[in-house]
Short mmCIF file of C-alpha atoms in Angstrom, two decimals:
data_model
loop_
_atom_site.label_atom_id
_atom_site.label_comp_id
_atom_site.label_asym_id
_atom_site.label_seq_id
_atom_site.Cartn_x
_atom_site.Cartn_y
_atom_site.Cartn_z
CA MET A 1 0.00 0.00 0.00
CA ILE A 2 1.30 3.44 -0.92
CA ASP A 3 1.67 5.79 2.02
CA ARG A 4 -0.05 9.14 1.34
CA PRO A 5 0.44 12.40 3.24
CA VAL A 6 -2.48 13.19 5.53
CA ILE A 7 -1.97 16.94 5.07
CA ASN A 8 -1.27 18.91 1.89
CA CYS A 9 1.77 21.04 1.08
CA GLU A 10 0.07 24.29 2.01
CA THR A 11 -0.75 23.08 5.52
CA ALA A 12 2.68 21.51 5.98
CA LEU A 13 4.44 24.75 5.00
CA GLN A 14 2.17 26.84 7.21
CA GLN A 15 3.16 24.66 10.16
CA LEU A 16 6.79 24.16 9.22
CA ALA A 17 8.30 26.77 11.56
CA ASP A 18 6.27 25.50 14.52
CA TYR A 19 7.25 21.95 13.55
CA LEU A 20 10.95 22.81 13.54
CA ASN A 21 10.54 24.62 16.86
CA ARG A 22 8.73 21.57 18.28
CA GLU A 23 5.71 23.70 19.10
CA LEU A 24 3.02 21.53 17.51
CA GLU A 25 0.72 19.11 19.25
CA PRO A 26 1.94 15.50 18.82
CA ALA A 27 -0.65 14.63 16.15
CA GLU A 28 0.13 17.80 14.16
CA HIS A 29 3.85 17.20 14.52
CA ASP A 30 3.49 13.65 13.22
CA ALA A 31 1.37 14.83 10.28
CA VAL A 32 4.00 17.39 9.19
CA GLU A 33 6.78 14.87 9.71
CA GLN A 34 4.98 12.32 7.58
CA HIS A 35 4.29 14.89 4.86
CA VAL A 36 7.92 16.02 4.77
CA ARG A 37 9.06 12.42 4.54
CA LEU A 38 6.84 11.75 1.53
CA CYS A 39 6.98 15.06 -0.33
CA HIS A 40 10.31 15.87 -1.96
CA ALA A 41 9.59 19.59 -2.41
CA CYS A 42 8.60 20.08 1.23
CA PHE A 43 11.51 17.94 2.39
CA SER A 44 13.91 20.28 0.57
CA ARG A 45 12.23 23.31 2.11
CA ALA A 46 12.29 21.78 5.60
CA GLU A 47 15.97 20.88 5.27
CA PHE A 48 16.81 24.40 4.14
CA GLU A 49 14.91 25.99 7.05
CA ARG A 50 16.46 23.52 9.51
CA LEU A 51 20.00 24.28 8.33
CA LEU A 52 19.37 28.02 8.39
CA LYS A 53 18.00 27.65 11.91
CA GLU A 54 21.16 25.79 12.94
CA ARG A 55 23.30 28.58 11.51
CA LEU A 56 21.23 31.09 13.43
CA THR A 57 21.52 29.13 16.67
CA ASP A 58 25.27 29.21 16.19
CA LEU A 59 25.19 33.03 16.43
CA GLY A 60 24.36 32.75 20.12
CA ARG A 61 27.51 30.77 20.86
CA GLU A 62 29.94 33.22 22.38
CA GLU A 63 32.42 33.14 25.19
CA ALA A 64 31.97 35.77 27.88
CA PRO A 65 35.15 37.87 28.08
CA ALA A 66 37.22 37.81 31.27
CA ARG A 67 36.12 41.42 31.87
CA VAL A 68 32.48 40.31 32.26
CA GLN A 69 33.48 37.54 34.63
CA ALA A 70 35.48 40.03 36.71
CA ARG A 71 32.49 42.40 36.86
CA ILE A 72 30.26 39.61 38.07
CA ARG A 73 32.74 38.61 40.74
CA LYS A 74 32.65 42.23 41.89
CA ILE A 75 28.84 42.28 41.93
CA LEU A 76 28.79 39.15 44.08
CA GLY A 77 31.08 40.88 46.50
CA ASP A 78 34.07 38.60 46.88
CA GLY A 79 36.40 36.30 45.03
CA ARG A 80 34.61 33.03 45.65
CA TRP A 81 32.99 32.90 42.24
CA SER A 82 35.17 31.15 39.74
CA GLN A 83 34.76 30.00 36.15
CA SER A 84 35.82 26.42 36.63
CA MET B 1 8.25 23.06 47.25
CA SER B 2 11.77 23.59 45.93
CA PRO B 3 14.24 25.37 48.20
CA ARG B 4 14.93 28.97 47.33
CA CYS B 5 18.05 29.85 45.36
CA ASP B 6 20.93 30.61 47.69
CA ARG B 7 24.22 32.26 46.92
CA ALA B 8 26.07 29.03 46.18
CA ARG B 9 23.41 27.92 43.71
CA PHE B 10 23.30 31.36 42.12
CA GLU B 11 27.04 31.15 41.49
CA VAL B 12 26.79 27.67 40.00
CA GLU B 13 23.91 28.74 37.75
CA MET B 14 25.83 31.84 36.65
CA VAL B 15 28.93 29.86 35.77
CA THR B 16 26.76 27.53 33.68
CA ILE B 17 24.80 30.20 31.88
CA LEU B 18 27.18 33.13 31.52
CA ASP B 19 28.36 32.39 27.97
CA ARG B 20 24.77 31.99 26.78
CA LEU B 21 23.74 35.15 28.55
CA TYR B 22 26.61 37.07 26.98
CA GLY B 23 25.88 35.57 23.54
CA ALA B 24 22.27 36.75 23.70
CA ALA B 25 23.34 40.16 25.06
CA LEU B 26 25.81 40.58 22.22
CA ARG B 27 23.16 39.91 19.58
CA LEU B 28 20.73 42.27 21.31
CA ALA B 29 23.11 45.12 22.13
CA LYS B 30 25.15 44.60 18.95
CA ASN B 31 28.54 45.52 20.39
CA PRO B 32 30.78 44.00 23.08
CA ALA B 33 30.91 47.04 25.36
CA ASP B 34 27.11 47.41 25.56
CA ALA B 35 26.71 43.63 25.84
CA GLU B 36 29.06 43.58 28.84
CA ASP B 37 27.10 46.40 30.48
CA LEU B 38 23.84 44.62 29.76
CA VAL B 39 25.04 41.36 31.32
CA ALA B 40 26.55 43.12 34.35
CA GLU B 41 23.43 45.19 34.97
CA SER B 42 21.19 42.14 34.58
CA VAL B 43 23.27 40.04 36.95
CA ALA B 44 23.32 42.88 39.49
CA LYS B 45 19.50 43.13 39.28
CA ALA B 46 19.14 39.37 39.57
CA TRP B 47 21.48 39.21 42.54
CA ALA B 48 19.63 42.05 44.28
CA SER B 49 16.25 40.39 43.72
CA LEU B 50 17.25 36.80 44.35
CA ASP B 51 14.34 36.41 46.78
CA SER B 52 11.91 36.86 43.89
CA LEU B 53 13.08 33.57 42.37
CA GLU B 54 10.85 31.12 44.19
CA ASP B 55 11.79 28.07 42.16
CA PRO B 56 15.53 27.66 41.41
CA GLU B 57 14.60 25.25 38.61
CA ARG B 58 13.34 28.29 36.72
CA PHE B 59 16.63 30.16 36.99
CA GLN B 60 17.30 30.26 33.22
CA GLY B 61 13.95 31.77 32.28
CA TRP B 62 14.20 34.17 35.22
CA ILE B 63 17.66 35.52 34.33
CA PHE B 64 16.84 35.79 30.61
CA ARG B 65 13.66 37.64 31.50
CA ILE B 66 15.73 40.13 33.50
CA LEU B 67 18.21 40.44 30.62
CA THR B 68 15.55 41.12 27.98
CA ASN B 69 13.63 43.53 30.19
CA THR B 70 16.84 45.38 30.98
CA PHE B 71 17.61 45.58 27.27
CA ILE B 72 14.12 46.80 26.37
CA GLY B 73 14.24 49.32 29.24
CA GLU B 74 17.57 50.62 27.99
CA CYS B 75 16.22 50.95 24.43
CA ARG B 76 13.23 52.90 25.71
CA LYS B 77 15.50 55.15 27.73
CA ARG B 78 17.57 55.87 24.65
CA GLY B 79 14.45 56.16 22.49
CA THR B 80 15.75 53.47 20.18
CA VAL B 81 12.93 50.90 20.36
CA SER B 82 12.02 50.36 16.77
CA LEU B 83 8.72 48.96 15.59
CA ASP B 84 9.25 50.24 12.10
CA LYS B 85 9.26 47.81 9.24
CA PRO B 86 12.13 48.16 6.79
CA ALA B 87 11.22 50.12 3.67
CA ARG B 88 11.70 47.17 1.35
CA GLU B 89 9.75 44.64 3.37
CA GLU B 90 7.76 41.98 1.58
CA GLU B 91 5.22 39.87 3.43
CA ASP B 92 6.22 36.25 4.07
CA PHE B 93 9.54 36.48 2.29
CA SER B 94 11.15 33.09 1.76
CA LEU B 95 14.81 32.74 0.93
CA PHE B 96 14.18 29.16 -0.15
CA GLU B 97 11.58 30.22 -2.71
CA ARG B 98 14.01 32.73 -4.18
CA LEU B 99 16.77 30.18 -4.44
CA HIS B 100 14.96 26.96 -5.27
CA GLN B 101 14.97 25.85 -8.88
CA PRO B 102 12.99 22.65 -9.40
CA MET B 103 14.55 22.11 -12.82
CA LEU B 104 17.95 21.82 -11.16
CA LEU B 105 16.71 18.96 -9.00
CA TRP B 106 19.17 16.42 -10.30
CA TRP B 107 22.05 18.73 -11.27
CA GLY B 108 22.51 21.02 -8.36
CA ASN B 109 21.23 22.36 -5.10
CA PRO B 110 21.46 26.17 -5.20
CA GLU B 111 19.83 26.66 -1.79
CA GLN B 112 22.34 24.34 -0.14
CA GLU B 113 25.15 26.08 -2.01
CA PHE B 114 23.85 29.44 -0.81
CA LEU B 115 23.85 28.27 2.82
CA ASN B 116 27.35 26.88 2.46
CA LYS B 117 28.57 30.26 1.28
CA LEU B 118 26.58 32.26 3.78
CA LEU B 119 29.06 33.67 6.24
CA ARG B 120 28.41 33.93 9.95
CA GLU B 121 29.02 37.66 9.62
CA ASP B 122 26.34 37.99 6.94
CA LEU B 123 23.80 36.28 9.15
CA ARG B 124 24.89 38.27 12.20
CA SER B 125 24.49 41.49 10.27
CA ALA B 126 20.99 40.46 9.11
CA LEU B 127 19.96 39.55 12.65
CA GLU B 128 21.32 42.75 14.13
CA GLY B 129 19.49 44.75 11.48
CA LEU B 130 16.10 43.52 12.73
CA PRO B 131 13.97 46.01 14.64
CA GLU B 132 14.33 45.31 18.39
CA VAL B 133 10.76 44.08 18.78
CA PHE B 134 11.45 41.19 16.39
CA ARG B 135 15.11 40.68 17.28
CA VAL B 136 14.33 39.95 20.93
CA VAL B 137 11.91 37.17 20.00
CA VAL B 138 14.23 35.70 17.36
CA VAL B 139 17.14 35.68 19.82
CA LEU B 140 15.09 34.02 22.56
CA SER B 141 13.62 31.40 20.23
CA GLU B 142 16.19 30.64 17.55
CA LEU B 143 19.42 31.31 19.44
CA GLU B 144 18.41 30.35 22.97
CA GLY B 145 15.79 27.72 22.28
CA PHE B 146 13.09 28.99 24.63
CA SER B 147 9.55 27.78 23.94
CA TYR B 148 6.87 30.18 22.73
CA GLN B 149 5.20 29.98 26.15
CA GLU B 150 8.43 30.78 27.97
CA ILE B 151 9.00 33.79 25.69
CA ALA B 152 5.40 34.92 26.18
CA ASP B 153 5.93 34.78 29.96
CA MET B 154 9.25 36.62 29.77
CA LEU B 155 7.94 39.45 27.62
CA GLU B 156 4.42 39.41 29.08
CA ILE B 157 2.80 39.18 25.66
CA PRO B 158 0.28 36.64 24.27
CA ILE B 159 1.70 33.48 22.75
CA GLY B 160 0.08 34.43 19.41
CA THR B 161 2.14 37.63 19.43
CA VAL B 162 5.30 35.59 20.00
CA ARG B 163 4.39 33.42 17.02
CA SER B 164 3.62 36.37 14.73
CA ARG B 165 6.72 38.35 15.75
CA LEU B 166 8.85 35.30 15.18
CA ALA B 167 7.35 34.73 11.72
CA ARG B 168 7.83 38.39 10.81
CA GLY B 169 11.35 38.40 12.26
CA ARG B 170 12.28 35.31 10.29
CA SER B 171 10.86 36.81 7.10
CA LEU B 172 12.73 40.09 7.62
CA LEU B 173 15.94 38.26 8.40
CA GLN B 174 15.75 36.12 5.26
CA GLN B 175 14.96 39.21 3.24
CA ALA B 176 18.00 41.00 4.68
CA VAL B 177 20.23 38.04 3.82
CA TRP B 178 18.83 38.05 0.28
CA HIS B 179 19.37 41.78 -0.24
CA HIS B 180 22.84 41.39 1.22
CA SER B 181 23.53 38.70 -1.38
CA GLU B 182 22.14 40.92 -4.12
CA ALA B 183 24.85 43.38 -3.21
CA GLY B 184 27.28 40.57 -3.96
CA GLN B 185 28.27 39.99 -0.38
CA VAL B 186 27.35 36.32 0.01
CA GLY B 187 30.02 34.82 -2.15
CA ALA B 188 29.03 33.85 -5.65
CA ALA B 189 26.21 31.56 -4.53
CA LYS B 190 23.54 33.59 -6.25
CA ALA B 191 25.48 33.84 -9.46
CA GLY B 192 24.85 30.15 -9.88
CA VAL B 193 21.07 30.42 -9.55
CA GLY B 194 20.33 32.98 -12.21
CA GLY B 195 19.85 36.18 -10.19
CA ASP B 196 16.59 37.73 -8.95
CA ARG B 197 13.23 36.37 -9.95
#
């Protein structure tokens, strides 16, 4: 038996961002996942959005400079705080 | 009921979260000096109001809430909160739709090629160009991974507003990346997909 998507492309694309952010109800999530698995065009779109999202997430990865750590130690009032 | 957060726990939590906090502050404030001030001011506020954190398990949301509110407060003080939409905005802009060429299905993948050539600096510039009202939500969701509900609680806005600001922010960001590439600043990726459509 051929597996058919339970939702169409329009619905899948409308829900794609919430799907990637894991914000859909389980049944909705499964429906988008199934659609993306079976529809090549939507799979390509989902992969693109997922990779772009990963690149964006990477922008938050920074190392706090020693100056910030020193300022926080000062705020906390003594030298007990360390960055181990 | 969970025990309240004491000094030792506060320190442990801060050590764990400081890089993330600074990363978010840097994308919000857009320069290291202001980001350092933002983190220091937020930590000072958090430390002074430690008693308001009833459940230490919620430390992350609590400290990010203080950070974003401090940032928004600072923007208001400077009169720099921007709700304006960029002049060239298009509704529901999709980078993928601009790049995708179905006829190239078996010969190439221009959207993948575009992402490969997209520099971190290009993306950073696009993110930092977003009006604050959208940038805050994009940073909290896409960079920090908070749920829509957590963001709604932090910013005291309805969850539907989080969703719509995120969608608009994403659209504006993709549009900025596209216009940046039109100016020839995202490698030669676009040259391979036939220019604007």
